[in-house]
Short mmCIF file of C-alpha atoms and ligand atoms in Angstrom, two decimals:
data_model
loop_
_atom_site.label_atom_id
_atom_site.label_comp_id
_atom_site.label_asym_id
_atom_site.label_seq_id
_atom_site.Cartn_x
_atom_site.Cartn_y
_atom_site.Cartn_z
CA UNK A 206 0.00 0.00 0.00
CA UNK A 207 1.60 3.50 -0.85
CA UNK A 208 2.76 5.58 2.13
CA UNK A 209 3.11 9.22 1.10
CA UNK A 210 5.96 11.22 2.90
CA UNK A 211 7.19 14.76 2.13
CA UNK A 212 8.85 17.52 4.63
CA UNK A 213 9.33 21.38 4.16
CA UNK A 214 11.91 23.39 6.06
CA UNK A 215 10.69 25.61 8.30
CA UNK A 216 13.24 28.51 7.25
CA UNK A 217 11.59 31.61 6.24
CA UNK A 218 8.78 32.73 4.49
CA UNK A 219 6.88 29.60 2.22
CA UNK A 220 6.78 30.50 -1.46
CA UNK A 221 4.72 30.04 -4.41
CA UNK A 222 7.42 27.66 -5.04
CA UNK A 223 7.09 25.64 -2.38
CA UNK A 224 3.29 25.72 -2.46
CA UNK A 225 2.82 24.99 -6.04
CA UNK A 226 6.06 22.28 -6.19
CA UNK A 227 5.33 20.72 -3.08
CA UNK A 228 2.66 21.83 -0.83
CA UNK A 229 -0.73 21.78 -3.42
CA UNK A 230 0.49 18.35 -4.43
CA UNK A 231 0.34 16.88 -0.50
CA UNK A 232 -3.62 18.21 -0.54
CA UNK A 233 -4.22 16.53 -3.83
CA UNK A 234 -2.27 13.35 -2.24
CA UNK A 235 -4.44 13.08 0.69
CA UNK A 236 -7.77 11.68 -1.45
CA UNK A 237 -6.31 7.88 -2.17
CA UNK A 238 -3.04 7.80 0.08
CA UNK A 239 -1.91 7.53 3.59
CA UNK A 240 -0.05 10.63 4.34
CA UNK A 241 2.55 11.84 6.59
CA UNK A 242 3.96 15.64 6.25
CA UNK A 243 6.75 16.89 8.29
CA UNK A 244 8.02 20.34 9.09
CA UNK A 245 12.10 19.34 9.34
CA UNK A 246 13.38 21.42 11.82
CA UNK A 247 16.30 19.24 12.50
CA UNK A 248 17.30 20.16 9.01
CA UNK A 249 16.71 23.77 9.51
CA UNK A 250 19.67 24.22 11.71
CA UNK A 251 22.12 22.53 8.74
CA UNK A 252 22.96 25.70 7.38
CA UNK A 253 22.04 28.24 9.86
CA UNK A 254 22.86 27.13 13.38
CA UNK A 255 20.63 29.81 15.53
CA UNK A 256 17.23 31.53 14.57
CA UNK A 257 15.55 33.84 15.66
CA UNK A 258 12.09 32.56 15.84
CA UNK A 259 12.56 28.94 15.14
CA UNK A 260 9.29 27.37 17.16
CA UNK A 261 7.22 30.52 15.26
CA UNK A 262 8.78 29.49 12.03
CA UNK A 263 7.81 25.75 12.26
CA UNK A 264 4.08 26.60 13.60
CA UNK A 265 3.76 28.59 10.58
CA UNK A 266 4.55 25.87 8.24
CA UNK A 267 2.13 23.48 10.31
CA UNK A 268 -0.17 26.45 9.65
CA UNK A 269 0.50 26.94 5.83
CA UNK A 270 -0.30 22.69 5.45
CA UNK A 271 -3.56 23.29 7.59
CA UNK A 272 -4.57 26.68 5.85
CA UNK A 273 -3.75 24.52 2.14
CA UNK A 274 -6.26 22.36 3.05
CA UNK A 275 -4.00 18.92 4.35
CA UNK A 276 -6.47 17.22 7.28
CA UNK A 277 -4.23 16.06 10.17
CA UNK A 278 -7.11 13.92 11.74
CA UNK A 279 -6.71 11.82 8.57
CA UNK A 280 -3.55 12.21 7.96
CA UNK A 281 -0.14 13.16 10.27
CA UNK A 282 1.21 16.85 10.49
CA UNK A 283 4.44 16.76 12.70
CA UNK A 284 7.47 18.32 13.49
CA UNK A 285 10.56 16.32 12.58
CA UNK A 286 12.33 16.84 16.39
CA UNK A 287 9.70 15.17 18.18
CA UNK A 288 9.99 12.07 16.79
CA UNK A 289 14.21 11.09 17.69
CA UNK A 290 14.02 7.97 15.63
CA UNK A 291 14.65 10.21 12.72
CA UNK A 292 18.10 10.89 13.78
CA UNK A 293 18.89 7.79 15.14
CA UNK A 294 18.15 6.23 11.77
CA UNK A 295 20.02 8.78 9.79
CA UNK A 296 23.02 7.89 11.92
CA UNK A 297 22.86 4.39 11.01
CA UNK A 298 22.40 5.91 7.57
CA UNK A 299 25.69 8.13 7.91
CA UNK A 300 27.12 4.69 8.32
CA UNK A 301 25.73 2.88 4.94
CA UNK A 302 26.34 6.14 3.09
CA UNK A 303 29.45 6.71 1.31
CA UNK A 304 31.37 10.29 2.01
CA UNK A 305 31.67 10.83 -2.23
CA UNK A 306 27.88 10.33 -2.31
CA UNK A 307 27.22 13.35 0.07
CA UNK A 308 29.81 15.47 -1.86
CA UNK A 309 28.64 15.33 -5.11
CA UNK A 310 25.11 16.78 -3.78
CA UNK A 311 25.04 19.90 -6.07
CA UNK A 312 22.90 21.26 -2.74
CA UNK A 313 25.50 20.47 -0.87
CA UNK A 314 28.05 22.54 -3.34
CA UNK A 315 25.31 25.18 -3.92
CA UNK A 316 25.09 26.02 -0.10
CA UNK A 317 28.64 25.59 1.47
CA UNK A 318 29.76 27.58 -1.22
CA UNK A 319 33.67 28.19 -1.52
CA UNK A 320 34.36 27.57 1.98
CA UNK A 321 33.62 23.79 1.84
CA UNK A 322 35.89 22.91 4.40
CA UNK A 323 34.01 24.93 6.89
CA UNK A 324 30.36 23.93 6.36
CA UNK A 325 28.89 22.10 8.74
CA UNK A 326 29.03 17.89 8.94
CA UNK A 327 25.39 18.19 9.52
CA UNK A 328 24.82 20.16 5.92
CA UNK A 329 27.27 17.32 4.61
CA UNK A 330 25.04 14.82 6.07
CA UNK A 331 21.79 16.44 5.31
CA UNK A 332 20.57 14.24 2.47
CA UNK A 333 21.08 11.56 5.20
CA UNK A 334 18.65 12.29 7.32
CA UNK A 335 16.27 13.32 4.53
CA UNK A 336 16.72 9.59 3.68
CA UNK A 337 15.85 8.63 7.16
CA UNK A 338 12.79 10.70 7.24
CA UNK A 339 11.07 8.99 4.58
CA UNK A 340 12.45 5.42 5.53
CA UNK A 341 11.62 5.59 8.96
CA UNK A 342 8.58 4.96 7.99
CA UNK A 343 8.74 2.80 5.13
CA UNK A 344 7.13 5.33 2.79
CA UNK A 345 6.83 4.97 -0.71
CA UNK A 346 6.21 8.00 -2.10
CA UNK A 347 7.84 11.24 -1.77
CA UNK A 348 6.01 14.43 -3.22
CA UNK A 349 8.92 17.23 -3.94
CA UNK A 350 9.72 19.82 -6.37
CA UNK A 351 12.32 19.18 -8.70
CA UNK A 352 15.45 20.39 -6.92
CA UNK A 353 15.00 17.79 -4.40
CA UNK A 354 15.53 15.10 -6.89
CA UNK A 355 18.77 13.97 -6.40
CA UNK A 356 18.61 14.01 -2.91
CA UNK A 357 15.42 11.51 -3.30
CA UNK A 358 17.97 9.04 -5.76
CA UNK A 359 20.98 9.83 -2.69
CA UNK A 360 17.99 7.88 -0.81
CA UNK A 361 16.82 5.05 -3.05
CA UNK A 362 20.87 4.94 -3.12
CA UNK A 363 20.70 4.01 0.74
CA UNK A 364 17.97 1.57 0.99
CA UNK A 365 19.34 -0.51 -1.92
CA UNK A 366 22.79 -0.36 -0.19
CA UNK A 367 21.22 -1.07 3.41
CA UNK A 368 19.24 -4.14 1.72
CA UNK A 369 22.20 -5.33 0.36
CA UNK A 370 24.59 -5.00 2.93
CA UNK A 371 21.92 -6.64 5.53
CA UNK A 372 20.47 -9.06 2.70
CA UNK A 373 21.15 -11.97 5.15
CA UNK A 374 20.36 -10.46 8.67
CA UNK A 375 17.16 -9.41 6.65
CA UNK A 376 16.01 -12.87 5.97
CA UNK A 377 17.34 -14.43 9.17
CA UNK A 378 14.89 -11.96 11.04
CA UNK A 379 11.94 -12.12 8.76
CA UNK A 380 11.45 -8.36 8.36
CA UNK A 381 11.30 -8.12 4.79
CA UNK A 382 9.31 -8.02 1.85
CA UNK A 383 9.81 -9.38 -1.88
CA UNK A 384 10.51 -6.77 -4.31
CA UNK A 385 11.14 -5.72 -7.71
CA UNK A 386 14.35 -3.02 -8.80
CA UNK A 387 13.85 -2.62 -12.20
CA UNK A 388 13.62 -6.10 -13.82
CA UNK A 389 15.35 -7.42 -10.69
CA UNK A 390 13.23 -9.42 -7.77
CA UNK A 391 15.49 -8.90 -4.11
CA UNK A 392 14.50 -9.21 -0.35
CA UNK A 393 14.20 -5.86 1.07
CA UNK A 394 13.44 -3.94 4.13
CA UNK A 395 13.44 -0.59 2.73
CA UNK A 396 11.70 0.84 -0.34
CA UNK A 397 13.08 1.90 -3.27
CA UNK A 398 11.02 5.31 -2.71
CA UNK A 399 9.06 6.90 -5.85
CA UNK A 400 9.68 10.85 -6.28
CA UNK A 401 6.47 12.92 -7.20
CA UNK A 402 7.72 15.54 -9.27
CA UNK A 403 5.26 15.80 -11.64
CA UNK A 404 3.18 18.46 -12.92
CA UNK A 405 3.07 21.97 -14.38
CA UNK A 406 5.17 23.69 -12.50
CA UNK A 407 8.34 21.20 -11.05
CA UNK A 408 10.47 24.36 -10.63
CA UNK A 409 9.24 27.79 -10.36
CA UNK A 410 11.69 30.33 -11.57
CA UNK A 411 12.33 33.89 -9.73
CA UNK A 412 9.83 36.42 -11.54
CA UNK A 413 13.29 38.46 -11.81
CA UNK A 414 15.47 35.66 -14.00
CA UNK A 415 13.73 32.82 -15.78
CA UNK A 416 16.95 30.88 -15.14
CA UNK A 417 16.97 31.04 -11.55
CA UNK A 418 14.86 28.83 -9.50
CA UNK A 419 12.42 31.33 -7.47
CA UNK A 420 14.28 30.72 -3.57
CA UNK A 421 13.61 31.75 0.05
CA UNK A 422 16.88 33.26 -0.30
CA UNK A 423 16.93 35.63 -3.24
CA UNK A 424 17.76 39.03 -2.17
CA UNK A 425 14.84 40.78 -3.88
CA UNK A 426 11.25 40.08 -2.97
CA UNK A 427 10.30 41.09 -6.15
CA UNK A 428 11.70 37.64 -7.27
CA UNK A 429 9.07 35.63 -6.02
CA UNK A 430 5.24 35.59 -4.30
CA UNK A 431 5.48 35.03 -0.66
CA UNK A 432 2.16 32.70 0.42
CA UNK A 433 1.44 35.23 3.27
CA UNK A 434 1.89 38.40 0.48
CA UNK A 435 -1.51 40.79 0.35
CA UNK A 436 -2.97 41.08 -2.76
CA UNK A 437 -1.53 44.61 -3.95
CA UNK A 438 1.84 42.72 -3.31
CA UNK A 439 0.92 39.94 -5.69
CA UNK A 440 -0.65 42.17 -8.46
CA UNK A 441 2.77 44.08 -8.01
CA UNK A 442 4.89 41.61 -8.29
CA UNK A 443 3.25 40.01 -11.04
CA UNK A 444 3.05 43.25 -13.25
CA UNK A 445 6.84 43.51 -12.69
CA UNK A 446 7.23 40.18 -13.19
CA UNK A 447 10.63 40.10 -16.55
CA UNK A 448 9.22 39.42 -20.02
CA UNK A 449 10.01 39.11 -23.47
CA UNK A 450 8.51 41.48 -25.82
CA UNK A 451 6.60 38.83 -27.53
CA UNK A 452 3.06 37.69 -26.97
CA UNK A 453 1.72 34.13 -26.06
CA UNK A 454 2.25 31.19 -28.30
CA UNK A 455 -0.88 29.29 -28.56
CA UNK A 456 1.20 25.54 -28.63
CA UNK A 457 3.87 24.65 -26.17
CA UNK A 458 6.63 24.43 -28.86
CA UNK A 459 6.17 28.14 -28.71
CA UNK A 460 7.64 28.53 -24.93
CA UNK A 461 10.94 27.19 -25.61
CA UNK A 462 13.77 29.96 -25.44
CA UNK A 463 11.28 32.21 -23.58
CA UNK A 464 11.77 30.72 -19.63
CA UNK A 465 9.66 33.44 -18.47
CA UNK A 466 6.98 32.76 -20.17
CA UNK A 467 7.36 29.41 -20.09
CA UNK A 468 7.49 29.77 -15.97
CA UNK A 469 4.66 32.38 -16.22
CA UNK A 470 2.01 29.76 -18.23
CA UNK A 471 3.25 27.09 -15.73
CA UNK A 472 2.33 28.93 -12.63
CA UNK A 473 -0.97 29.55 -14.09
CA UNK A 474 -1.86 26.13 -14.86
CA UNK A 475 -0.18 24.68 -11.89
CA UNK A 476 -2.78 27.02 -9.92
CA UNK A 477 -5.59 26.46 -12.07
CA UNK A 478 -5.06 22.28 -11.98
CA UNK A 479 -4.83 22.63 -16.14
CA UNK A 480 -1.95 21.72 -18.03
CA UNK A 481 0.18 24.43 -20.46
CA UNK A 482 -1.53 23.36 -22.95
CA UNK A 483 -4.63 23.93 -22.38
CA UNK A 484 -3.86 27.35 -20.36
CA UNK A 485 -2.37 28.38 -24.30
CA UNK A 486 -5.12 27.42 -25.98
CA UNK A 487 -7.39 29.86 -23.94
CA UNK A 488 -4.85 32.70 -24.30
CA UNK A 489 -2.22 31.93 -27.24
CA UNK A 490 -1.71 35.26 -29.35
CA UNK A 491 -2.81 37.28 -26.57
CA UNK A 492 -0.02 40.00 -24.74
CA UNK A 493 0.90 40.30 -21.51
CA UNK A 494 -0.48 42.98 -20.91
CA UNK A 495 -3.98 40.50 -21.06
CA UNK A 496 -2.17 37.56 -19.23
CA UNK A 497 -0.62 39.11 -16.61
CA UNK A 498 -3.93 40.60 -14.60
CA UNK A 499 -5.81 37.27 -15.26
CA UNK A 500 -2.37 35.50 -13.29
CA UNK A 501 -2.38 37.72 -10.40
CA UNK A 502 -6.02 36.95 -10.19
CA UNK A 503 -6.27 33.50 -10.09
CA UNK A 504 -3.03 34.09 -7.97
CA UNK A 505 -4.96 35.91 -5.63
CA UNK A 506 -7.91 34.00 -5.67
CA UNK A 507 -6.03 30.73 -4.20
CA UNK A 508 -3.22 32.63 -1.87
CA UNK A 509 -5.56 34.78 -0.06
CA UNK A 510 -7.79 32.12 1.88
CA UNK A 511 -4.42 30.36 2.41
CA UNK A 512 -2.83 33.33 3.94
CA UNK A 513 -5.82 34.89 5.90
CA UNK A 514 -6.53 31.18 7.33
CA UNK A 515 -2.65 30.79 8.06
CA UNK A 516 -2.93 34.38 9.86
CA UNK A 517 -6.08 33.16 12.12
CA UNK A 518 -4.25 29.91 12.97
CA UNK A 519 -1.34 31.32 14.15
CA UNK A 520 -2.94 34.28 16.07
CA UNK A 521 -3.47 31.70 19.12
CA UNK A 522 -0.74 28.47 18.90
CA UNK A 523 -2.49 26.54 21.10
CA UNK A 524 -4.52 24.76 18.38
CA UNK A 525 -1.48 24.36 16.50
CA UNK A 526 0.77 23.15 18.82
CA UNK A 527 -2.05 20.51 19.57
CA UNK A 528 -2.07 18.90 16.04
CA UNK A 529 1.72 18.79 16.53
CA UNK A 530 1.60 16.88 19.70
CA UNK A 531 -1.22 14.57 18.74
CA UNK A 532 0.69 14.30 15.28
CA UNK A 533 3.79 13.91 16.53
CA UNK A 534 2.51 11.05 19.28
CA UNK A 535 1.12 9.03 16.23
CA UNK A 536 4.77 9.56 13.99
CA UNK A 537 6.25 8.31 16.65
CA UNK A 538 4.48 5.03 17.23
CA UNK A 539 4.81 4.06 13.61
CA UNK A 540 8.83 4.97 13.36
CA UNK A 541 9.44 2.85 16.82
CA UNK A 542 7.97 -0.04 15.42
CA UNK A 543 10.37 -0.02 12.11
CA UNK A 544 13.45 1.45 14.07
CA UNK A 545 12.87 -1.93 16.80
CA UNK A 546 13.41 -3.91 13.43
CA UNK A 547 15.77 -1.67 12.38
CA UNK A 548 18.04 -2.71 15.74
CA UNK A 549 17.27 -6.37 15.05
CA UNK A 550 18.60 -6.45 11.75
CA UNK A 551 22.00 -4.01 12.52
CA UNK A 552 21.87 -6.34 15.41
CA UNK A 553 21.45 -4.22 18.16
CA UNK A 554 20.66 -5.18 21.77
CA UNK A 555 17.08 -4.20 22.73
P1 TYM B 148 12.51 23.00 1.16
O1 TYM B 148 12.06 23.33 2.53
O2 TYM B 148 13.65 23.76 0.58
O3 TYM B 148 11.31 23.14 0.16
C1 TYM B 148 10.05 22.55 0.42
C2 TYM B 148 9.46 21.99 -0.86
O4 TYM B 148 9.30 23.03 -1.81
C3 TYM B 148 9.89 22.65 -3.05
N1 TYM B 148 10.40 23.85 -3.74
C4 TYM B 148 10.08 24.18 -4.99
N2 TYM B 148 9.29 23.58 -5.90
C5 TYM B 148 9.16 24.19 -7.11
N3 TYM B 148 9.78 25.35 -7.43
C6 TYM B 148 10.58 25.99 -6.54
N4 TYM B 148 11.17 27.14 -6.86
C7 TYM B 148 10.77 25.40 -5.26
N5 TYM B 148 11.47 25.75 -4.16
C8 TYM B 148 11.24 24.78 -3.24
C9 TYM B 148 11.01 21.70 -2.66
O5 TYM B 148 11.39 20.88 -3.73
C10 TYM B 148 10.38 20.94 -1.52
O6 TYM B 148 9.58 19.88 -2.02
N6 TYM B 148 15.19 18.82 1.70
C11 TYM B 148 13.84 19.35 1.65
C12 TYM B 148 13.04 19.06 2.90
C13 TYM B 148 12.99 17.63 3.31
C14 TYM B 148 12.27 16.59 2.68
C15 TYM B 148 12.52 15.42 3.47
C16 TYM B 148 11.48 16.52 1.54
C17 TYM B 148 13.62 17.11 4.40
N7 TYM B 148 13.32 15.78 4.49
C18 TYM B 148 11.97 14.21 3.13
C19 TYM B 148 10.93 15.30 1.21
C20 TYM B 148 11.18 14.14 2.00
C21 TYM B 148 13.92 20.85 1.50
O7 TYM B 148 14.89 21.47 1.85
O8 TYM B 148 12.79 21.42 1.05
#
């Protein structure tokens, strides 16, 4: 049966990025799948060891899930800290990963920058304990956008290694399942997990530079629509958003060469559940100057109840910080029961 597992860092302000690459997808998830969504917060100190508001930024995640529409009676909502089997598994991981794996990460690279030698082991490691979230629980399925890709094949990397390396212990213990890698039938434990990463809009681009990937940490807000932005902001934003002097193409072949336009169209038929095509065949040969009001509309249209819900959650955390308790107690249960297997396998004492 698919388990569905995905995790957002709770490290400034959620984007239309992460809502349209990630969080939209967990809501549309939720109909035929078991679900478990995570804020990571023992990822969120990788990079950046101390925050300023680090409990406020994590309830405002849980918030943005809730205010998206994810049901966490049905489903889990959690933060990643209160559940420790996470980083006990991702040390065990640390131990079937290899040290080239984690430094080929382009992540990795990306965020230590020049000064490798001084990033932290746990930024090194990161991809790690993203493999540990999702295994922990045996899940199958990992909603992401597309820059979390390689981490995702970094894990299928570590439960094929992990079944391999344990391929006896896993048998002598009778913890694990038949399953098929490609054409080939082995005796598992651990998935071989399936990203998500479908859909119309894998990576939004900055509204600035249709080459750069819109990001929590581009220096100008102008690059990209924050989920708790007002209105004016978005219609702003929007009409400033970098075009080419062209108008729409009314076929797809038409976007290519033109990454604004191309991220443009995507947004608006990621938002509108339609696919490029169709969103060109409504306004191919039309101008910006047409498209770009009907975007921030729709835009508005679905941010706005997000945001005003988020704002009404978070204005008294006690209801929050409930469904992270009562979410967190139920996490828990289900990663102790794999991680006591987990022990018998390694061959632990317990
Ligand atoms: P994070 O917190 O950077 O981003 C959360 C989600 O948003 C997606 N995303 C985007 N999608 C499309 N276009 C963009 N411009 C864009 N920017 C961000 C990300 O792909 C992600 O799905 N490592 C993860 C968190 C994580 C995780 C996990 C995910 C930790 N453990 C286990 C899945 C499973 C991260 O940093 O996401």
């Amino acid at each position: 049966k698919p388990l569905v597992f995905s995790g957002v860092q709770p490290t400034g302000n959620l984007h239309l990025g992460n809502y349209l690459g990630a969080i939209r997808k967990f809501v549309a998830l939720q109909e035929n799948n078991d679900c478990i969504y995570c804020v990571v917060d023992l990822h969120a100190i990788t990079a950046q060891l101390v925050h300023d508001d680090l409990r406020g930024q994590i309830r405002s995640i849980a918030a943005a899930f809730i205010a998206s529409g994810i049901d966490p009676k049905k489903h889990i909502v959690f933060n990643q800290s209160a559940v420790p089997q996470h980083a006990e598994l991702a040390w065990i991981f640390n131990c079937v990963a290899r040290i080239g794996w984690m430094n080929r990460m382009t992540q990795f690279k990306d965020k230590a920058g020049k000064d490798r030698e001084n990033a932290s082991l746990g930024l090194l490691a990161y991809p790690s304990l993203m493999a540990a979230d999702i295994l922990v629980y045996r899940a199958t399925h990992v909603p992401v956008g597309d820059d979390q890709k390689q981490h995702l094949e970094l894990a299928r990397d570590i439960a094929q290694k992990f079944n391999i390396d344990f391929q006896d212990k896993i048998r002598a213990t009778g913890t694990g399942v038949d399953m098929v890698v490609g054409e080939e039938p082995i005796h598992g434990y651990f998935p071989l997990v399936e990203p998500l990463i479908d859909g119309p809009a894998p990576r939004v681009m900055s509204l600035r530079d249709g080459t750069k990937k819109m990001s929590k940490s581009d220096p100008s807000d102008l690059s990209r629509i924050n989920l708790m932005d007002d209105a004016d902001e978005i219609l702003k934003k929007i009409r400033k958003a970098k075009t080419d002097p062209e108008g729409l193409p009314s076929e797809l072949e038409g976007l290519e060469g033109r990454p604004e336009a191309a991220n443009l169209v995507g947004i608006y038929a990621a938002l509108a559940d339609r696919t490029k095509a169709d969103v060109l065949a409504e306004f191919g040969g039309q101008q910006f100057s047409v498209f770009k009001p009907a975007l921030a509309d729709l835009a508005v249209q679905v941010l706005a109840p997000i945001s005003l819900e988020m704002r009404r959650l978070l204005d008294d955390t006690t209801h929050i910080d409930a469904i992270l308790r009562d979410g967190g107690e139920r996490a828990r249960a289900r990663a102790e029961k794999v991680m006591g297997e987990v022990f018998d396998i390694v061959g632990f004492l317990r």
